[in-house]
mmCIF file of C-alpha atoms and ligand atoms in Angstrom:
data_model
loop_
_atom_site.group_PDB
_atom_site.id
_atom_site.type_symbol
_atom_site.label_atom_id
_atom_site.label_comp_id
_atom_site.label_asym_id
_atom_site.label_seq_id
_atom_site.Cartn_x
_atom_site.Cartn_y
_atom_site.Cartn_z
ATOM 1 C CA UNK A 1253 -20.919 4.408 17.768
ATOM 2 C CA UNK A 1254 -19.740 0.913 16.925
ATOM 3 C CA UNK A 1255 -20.614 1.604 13.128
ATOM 4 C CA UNK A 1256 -18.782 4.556 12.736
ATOM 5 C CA UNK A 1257 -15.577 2.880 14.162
ATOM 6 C CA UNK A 1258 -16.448 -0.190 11.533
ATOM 7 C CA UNK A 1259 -16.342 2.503 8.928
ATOM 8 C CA UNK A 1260 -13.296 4.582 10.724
ATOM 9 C CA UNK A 1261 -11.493 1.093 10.388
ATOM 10 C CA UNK A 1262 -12.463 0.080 6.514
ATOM 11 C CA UNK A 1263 -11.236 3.274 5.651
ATOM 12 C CA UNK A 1264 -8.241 3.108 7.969
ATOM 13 C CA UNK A 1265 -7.363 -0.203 5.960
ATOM 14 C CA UNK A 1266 -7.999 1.307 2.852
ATOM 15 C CA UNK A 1267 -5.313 3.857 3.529
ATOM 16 C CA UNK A 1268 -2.682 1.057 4.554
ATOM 17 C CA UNK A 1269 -3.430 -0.802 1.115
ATOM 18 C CA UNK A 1270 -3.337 2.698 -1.282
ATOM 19 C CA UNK A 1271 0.540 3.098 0.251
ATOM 20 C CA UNK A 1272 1.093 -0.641 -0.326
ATOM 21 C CA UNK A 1273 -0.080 -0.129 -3.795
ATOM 22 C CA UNK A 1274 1.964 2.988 -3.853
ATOM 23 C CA UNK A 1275 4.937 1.084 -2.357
ATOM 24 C CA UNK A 1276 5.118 -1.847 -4.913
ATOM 25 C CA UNK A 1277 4.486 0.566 -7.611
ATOM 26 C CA UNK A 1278 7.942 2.347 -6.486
ATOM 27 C CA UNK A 1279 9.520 -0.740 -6.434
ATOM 28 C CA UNK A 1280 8.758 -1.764 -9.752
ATOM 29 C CA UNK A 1281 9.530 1.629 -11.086
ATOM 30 C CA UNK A 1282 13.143 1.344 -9.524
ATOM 31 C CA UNK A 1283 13.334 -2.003 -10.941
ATOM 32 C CA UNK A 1284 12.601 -0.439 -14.560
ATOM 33 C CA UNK A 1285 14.631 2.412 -14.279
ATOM 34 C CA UNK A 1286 18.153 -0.079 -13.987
ATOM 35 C CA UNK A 1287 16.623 -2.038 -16.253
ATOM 36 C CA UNK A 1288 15.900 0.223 -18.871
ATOM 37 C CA UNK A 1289 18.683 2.640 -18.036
ATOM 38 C CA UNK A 1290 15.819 5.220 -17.378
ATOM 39 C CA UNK A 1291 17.339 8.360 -15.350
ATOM 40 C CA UNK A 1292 14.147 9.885 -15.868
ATOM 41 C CA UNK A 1293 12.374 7.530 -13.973
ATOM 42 C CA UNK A 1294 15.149 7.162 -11.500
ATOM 43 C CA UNK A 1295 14.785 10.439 -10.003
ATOM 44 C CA UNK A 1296 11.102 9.683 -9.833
ATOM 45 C CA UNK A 1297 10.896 7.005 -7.474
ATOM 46 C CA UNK A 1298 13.635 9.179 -5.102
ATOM 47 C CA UNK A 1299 11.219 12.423 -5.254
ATOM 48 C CA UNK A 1300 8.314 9.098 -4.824
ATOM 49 C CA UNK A 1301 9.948 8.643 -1.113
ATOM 50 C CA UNK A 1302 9.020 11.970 0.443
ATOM 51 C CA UNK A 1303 5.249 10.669 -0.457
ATOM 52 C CA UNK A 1304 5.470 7.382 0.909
ATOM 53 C CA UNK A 1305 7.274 8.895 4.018
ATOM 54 C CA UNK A 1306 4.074 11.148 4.369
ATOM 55 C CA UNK A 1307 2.044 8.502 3.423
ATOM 56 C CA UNK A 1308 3.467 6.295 6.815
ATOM 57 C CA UNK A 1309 2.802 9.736 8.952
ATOM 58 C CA UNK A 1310 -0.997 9.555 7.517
ATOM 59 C CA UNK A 1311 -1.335 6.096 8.366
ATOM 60 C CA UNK A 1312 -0.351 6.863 12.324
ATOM 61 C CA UNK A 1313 -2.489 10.115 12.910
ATOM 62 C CA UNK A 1314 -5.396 7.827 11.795
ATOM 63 C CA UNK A 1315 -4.439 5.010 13.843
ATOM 64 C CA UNK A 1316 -4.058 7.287 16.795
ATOM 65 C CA UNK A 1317 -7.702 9.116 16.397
ATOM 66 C CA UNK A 1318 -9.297 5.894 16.259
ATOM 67 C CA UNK A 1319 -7.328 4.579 19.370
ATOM 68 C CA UNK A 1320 -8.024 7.550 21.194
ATOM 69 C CA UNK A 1321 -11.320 8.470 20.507
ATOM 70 C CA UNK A 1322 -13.138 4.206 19.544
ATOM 71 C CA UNK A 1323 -11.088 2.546 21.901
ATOM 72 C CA UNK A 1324 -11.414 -0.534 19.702
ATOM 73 C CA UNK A 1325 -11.032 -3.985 21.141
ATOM 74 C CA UNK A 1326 -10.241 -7.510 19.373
ATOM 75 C CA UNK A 1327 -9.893 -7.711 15.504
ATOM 76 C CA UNK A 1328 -10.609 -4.051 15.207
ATOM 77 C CA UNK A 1329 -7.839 -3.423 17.912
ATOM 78 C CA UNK A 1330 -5.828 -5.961 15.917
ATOM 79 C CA UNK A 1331 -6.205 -3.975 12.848
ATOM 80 C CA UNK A 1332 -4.977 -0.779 13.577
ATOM 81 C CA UNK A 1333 -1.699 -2.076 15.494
ATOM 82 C CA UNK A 1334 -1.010 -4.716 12.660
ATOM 83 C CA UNK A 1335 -1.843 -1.449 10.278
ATOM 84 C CA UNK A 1336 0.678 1.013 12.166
ATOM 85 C CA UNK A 1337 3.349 -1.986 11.836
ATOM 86 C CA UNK A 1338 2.657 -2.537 7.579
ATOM 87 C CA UNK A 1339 3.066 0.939 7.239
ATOM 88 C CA UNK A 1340 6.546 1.301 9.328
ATOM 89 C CA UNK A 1341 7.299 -1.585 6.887
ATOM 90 C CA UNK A 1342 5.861 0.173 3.537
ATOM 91 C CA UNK A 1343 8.290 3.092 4.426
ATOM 92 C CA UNK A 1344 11.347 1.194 4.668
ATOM 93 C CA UNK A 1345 10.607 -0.666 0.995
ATOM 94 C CA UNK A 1346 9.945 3.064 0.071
ATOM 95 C CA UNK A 1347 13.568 3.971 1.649
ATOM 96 C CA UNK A 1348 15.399 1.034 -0.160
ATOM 97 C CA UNK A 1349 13.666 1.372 -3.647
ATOM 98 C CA UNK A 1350 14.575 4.924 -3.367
ATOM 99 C CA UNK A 1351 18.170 3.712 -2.786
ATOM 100 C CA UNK A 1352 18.041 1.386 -5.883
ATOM 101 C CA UNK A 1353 17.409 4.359 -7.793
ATOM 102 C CA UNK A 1354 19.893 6.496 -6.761
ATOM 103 C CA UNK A 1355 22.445 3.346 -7.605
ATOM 104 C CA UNK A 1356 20.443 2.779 -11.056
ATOM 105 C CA UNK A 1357 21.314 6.407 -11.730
ATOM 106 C CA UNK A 1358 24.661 6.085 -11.473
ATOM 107 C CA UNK A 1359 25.016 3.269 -13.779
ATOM 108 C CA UNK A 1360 22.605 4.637 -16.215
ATOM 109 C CA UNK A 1361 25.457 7.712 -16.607
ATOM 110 C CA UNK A 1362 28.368 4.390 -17.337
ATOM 111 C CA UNK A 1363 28.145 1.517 -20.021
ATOM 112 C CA UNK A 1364 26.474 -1.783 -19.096
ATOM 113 C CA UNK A 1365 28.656 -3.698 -17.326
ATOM 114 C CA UNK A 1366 26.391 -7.059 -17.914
ATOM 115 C CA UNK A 1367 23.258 -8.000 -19.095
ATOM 116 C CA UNK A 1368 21.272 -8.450 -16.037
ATOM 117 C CA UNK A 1369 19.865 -11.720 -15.609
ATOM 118 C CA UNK A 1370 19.833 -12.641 -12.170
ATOM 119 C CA UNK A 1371 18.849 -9.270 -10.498
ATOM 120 C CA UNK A 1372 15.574 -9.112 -12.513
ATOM 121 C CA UNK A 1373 14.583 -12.746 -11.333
ATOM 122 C CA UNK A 1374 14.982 -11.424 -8.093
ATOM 123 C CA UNK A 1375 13.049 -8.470 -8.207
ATOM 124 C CA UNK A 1376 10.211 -10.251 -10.172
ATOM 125 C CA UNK A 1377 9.551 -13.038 -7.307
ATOM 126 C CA UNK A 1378 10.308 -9.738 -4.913
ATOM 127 C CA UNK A 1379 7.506 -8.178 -6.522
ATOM 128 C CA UNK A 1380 5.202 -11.539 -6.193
ATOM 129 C CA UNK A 1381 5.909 -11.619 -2.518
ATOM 130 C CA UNK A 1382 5.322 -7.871 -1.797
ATOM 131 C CA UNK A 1383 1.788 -8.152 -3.663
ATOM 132 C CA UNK A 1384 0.504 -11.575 -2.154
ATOM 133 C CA UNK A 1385 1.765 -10.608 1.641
ATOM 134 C CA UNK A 1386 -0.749 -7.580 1.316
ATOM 135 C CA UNK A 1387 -3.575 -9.324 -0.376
ATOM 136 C CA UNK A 1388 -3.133 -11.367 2.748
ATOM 137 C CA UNK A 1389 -3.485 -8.378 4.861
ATOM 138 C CA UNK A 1390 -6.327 -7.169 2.591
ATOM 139 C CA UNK A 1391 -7.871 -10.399 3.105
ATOM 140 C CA UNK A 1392 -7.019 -10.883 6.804
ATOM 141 C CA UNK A 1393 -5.988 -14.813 5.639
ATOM 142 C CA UNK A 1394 -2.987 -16.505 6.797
ATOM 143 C CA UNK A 1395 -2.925 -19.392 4.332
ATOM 144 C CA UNK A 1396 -0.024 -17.899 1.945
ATOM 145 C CA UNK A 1397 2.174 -17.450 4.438
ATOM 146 C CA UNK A 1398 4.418 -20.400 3.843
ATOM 147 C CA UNK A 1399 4.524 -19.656 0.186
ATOM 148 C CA UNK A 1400 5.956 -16.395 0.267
ATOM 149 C CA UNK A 1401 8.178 -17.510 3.459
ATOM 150 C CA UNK A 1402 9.465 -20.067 0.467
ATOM 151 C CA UNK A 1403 10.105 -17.423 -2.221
ATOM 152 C CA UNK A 1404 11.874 -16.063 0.541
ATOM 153 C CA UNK A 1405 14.570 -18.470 0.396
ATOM 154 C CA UNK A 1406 14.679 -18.228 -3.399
ATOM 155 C CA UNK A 1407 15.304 -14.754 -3.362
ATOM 156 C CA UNK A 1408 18.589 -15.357 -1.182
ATOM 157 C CA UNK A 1409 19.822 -18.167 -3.202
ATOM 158 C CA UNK A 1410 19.377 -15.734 -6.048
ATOM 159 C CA UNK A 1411 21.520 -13.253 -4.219
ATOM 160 C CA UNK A 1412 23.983 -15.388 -3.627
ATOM 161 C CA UNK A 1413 24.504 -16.250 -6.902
ATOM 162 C CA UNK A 1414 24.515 -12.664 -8.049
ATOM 163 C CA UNK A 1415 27.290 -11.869 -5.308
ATOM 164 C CA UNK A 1416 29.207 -14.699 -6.602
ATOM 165 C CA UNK A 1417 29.043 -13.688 -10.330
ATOM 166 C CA UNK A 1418 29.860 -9.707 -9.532
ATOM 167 C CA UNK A 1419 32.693 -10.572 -7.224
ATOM 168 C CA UNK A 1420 34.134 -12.109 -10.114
ATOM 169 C CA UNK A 1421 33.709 -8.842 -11.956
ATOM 170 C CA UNK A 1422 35.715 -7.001 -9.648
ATOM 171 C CA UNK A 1423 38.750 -9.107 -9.504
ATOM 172 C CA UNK A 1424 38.990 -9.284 -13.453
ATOM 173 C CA UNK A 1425 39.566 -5.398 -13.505
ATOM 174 C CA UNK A 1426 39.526 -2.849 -11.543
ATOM 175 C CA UNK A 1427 37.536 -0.715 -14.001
ATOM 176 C CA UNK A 1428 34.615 -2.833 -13.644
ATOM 177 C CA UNK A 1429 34.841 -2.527 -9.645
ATOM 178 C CA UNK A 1430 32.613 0.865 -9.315
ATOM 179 C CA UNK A 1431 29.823 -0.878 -11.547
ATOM 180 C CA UNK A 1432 29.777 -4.149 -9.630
ATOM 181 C CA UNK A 1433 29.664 -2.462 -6.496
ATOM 182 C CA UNK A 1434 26.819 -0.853 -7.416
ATOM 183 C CA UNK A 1435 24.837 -3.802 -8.326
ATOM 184 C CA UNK A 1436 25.918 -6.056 -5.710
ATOM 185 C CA UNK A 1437 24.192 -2.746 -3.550
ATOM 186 C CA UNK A 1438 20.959 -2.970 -5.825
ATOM 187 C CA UNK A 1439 21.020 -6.895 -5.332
ATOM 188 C CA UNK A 1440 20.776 -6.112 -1.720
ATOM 189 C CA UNK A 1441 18.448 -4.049 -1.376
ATOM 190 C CA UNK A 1442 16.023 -6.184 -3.364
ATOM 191 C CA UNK A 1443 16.965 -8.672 -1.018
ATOM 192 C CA UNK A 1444 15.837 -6.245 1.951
ATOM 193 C CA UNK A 1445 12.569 -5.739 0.015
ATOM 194 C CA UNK A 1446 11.990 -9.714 0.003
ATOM 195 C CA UNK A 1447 12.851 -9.770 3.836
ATOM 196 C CA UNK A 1448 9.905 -6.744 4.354
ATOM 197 C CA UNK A 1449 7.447 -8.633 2.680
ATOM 198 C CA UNK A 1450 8.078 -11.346 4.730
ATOM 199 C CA UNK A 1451 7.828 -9.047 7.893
ATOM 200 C CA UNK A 1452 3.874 -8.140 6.219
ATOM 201 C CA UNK A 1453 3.370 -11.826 6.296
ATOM 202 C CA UNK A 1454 4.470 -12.339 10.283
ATOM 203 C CA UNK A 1455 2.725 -9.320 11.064
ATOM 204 C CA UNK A 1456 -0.770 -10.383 9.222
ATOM 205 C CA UNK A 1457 -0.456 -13.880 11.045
ATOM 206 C CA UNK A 1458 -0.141 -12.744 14.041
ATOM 207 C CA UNK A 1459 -3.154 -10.589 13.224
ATOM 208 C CA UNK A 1460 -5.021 -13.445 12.030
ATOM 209 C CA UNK A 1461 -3.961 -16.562 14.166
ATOM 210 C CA UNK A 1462 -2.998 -14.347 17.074
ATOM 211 C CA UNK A 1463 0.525 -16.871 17.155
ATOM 212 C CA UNK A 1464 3.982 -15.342 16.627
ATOM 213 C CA UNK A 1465 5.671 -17.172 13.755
ATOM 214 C CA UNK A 1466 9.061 -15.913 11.911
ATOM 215 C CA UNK A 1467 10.289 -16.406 8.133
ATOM 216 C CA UNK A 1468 13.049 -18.800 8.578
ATOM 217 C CA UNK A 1469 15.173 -19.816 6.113
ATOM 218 C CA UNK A 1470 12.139 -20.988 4.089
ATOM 219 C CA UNK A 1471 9.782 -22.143 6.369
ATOM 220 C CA UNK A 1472 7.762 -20.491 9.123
ATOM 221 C CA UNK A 1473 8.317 -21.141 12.567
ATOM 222 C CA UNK A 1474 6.425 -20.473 15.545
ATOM 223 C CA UNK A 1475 7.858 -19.046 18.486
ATOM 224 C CA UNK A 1476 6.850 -19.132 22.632
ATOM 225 C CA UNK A 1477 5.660 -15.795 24.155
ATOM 226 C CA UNK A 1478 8.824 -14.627 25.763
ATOM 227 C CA UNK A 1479 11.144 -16.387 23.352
ATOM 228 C CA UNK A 1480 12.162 -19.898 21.937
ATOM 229 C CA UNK A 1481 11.109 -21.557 19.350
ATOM 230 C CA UNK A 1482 8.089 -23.666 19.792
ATOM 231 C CA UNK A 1483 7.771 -26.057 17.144
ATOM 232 C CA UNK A 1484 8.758 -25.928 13.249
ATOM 233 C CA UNK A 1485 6.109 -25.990 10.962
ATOM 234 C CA UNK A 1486 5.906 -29.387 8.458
ATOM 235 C CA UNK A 1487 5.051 -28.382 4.291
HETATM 236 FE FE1 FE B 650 11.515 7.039 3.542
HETATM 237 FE FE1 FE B 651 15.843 -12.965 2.802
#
């Protein structure tokens, strides 16, 4: 029995990492689609969410035939919960590259307000962080976690910046206000994206270590069972 659940488990895994892959190939795509002023592709990643929604129902049947039939204990036990929790996370990246889309639609059909510096940088480390947090989770190894916790903290200083520079936008002309709203949306939701890989990290640690620790700012600090903080983490 115990090597069927082993297998029932690998496989389980490998079905959390194909709609990870599938996620942060969405993301990217949404990413290309403003940046290339690709409609085509666009619409693409929003028909893309009805997959990874299905995807995220997948992920829990499985989860809940091994629970209810293995009864798995420890790491295995471990695995499946921290697996259920990725894939709640995998379908909100879905939901919010879906909803850069829709916005990169929109300004594909109007002239380029900008060229877009900023947002790319953002999406690029976005991209690093959504990768490495599930290699960690592929690898079941906690040591990146302060890393991407630190990219973090780029990513918002980048959106700041980017908030900064299209609020200027809008009070130079009021023609330029629809356009710069819908970046400073896009900006966001990259942001959001950042924030969920982040949430992959804290979830694999506690996996791992078994310790609750949060993305702060850019560091990662532990917190007590039943709330507080314990201690903050040193580089
Ligand atoms: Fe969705
Ligand atoms: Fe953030």
């Amino acid at each position: 029995m115990r090597w069927i659940l082993r297998e029932k488990i690998e496989e389980f895994k490998k079905g959390v990492l194909k709609a990870g892959w599938f996620a942060e190939k969405m993301f990217k795509k949404a990413i290309s689609s403003l940046i290339e002023r690709n409609a085509n592709l666009a619409s693409e990643v929003v028909s893309d969410d009805d997959l990874m929604d299905q995807m995220e129902i997948e992920i829990h049947e499985k989860a809940m035939e091994i629970l209810g039939i293995f009864t798995p204990i420890k790491m295995e036990l471990k695995m499946v919960t921290t697996g259920i929790r990725i894939a709640e996370i995998l379908e909100s990246m879905g939901d919010r590259s879906a909803r850069i889309a829709k916005n990169a639609l929109e300004l594909s059909k109007e002239p380029p307000l900008k060229p877009l510096i900023d947002i790319p940088k953002m999406a690029d480390i976005t991209s690093k962080m959504v990768k490495e947090s599930l290699r960690m989770f592929a690898d079941a190894d906690a040591e990146k976690s302060f890393e991407i916790c630190k990219q973090d903290a780029e990513v918002d200083e980048l959106y700041e910046r980017v908030k900064e520079d299209l609020l200027l936008y809008m009070m130079e002309s009021p023609r330029y206000v629809k356009r710069a709203l819908l970046l400073l949306e896009i900006a966001n939701f990259i942001e959001e994206v950042a924030d969920l890989a982040t949430n992959i990290v804290e979830a694999t640690v506690y996996m791992v270590k078994g310790d609750l620790y949060k993305c702060c700012h850019d560091d990662m600090v532990a917190f007590k069972k039943g709330g507080g903080i314990l201690f903050e983490s040193s580089d």
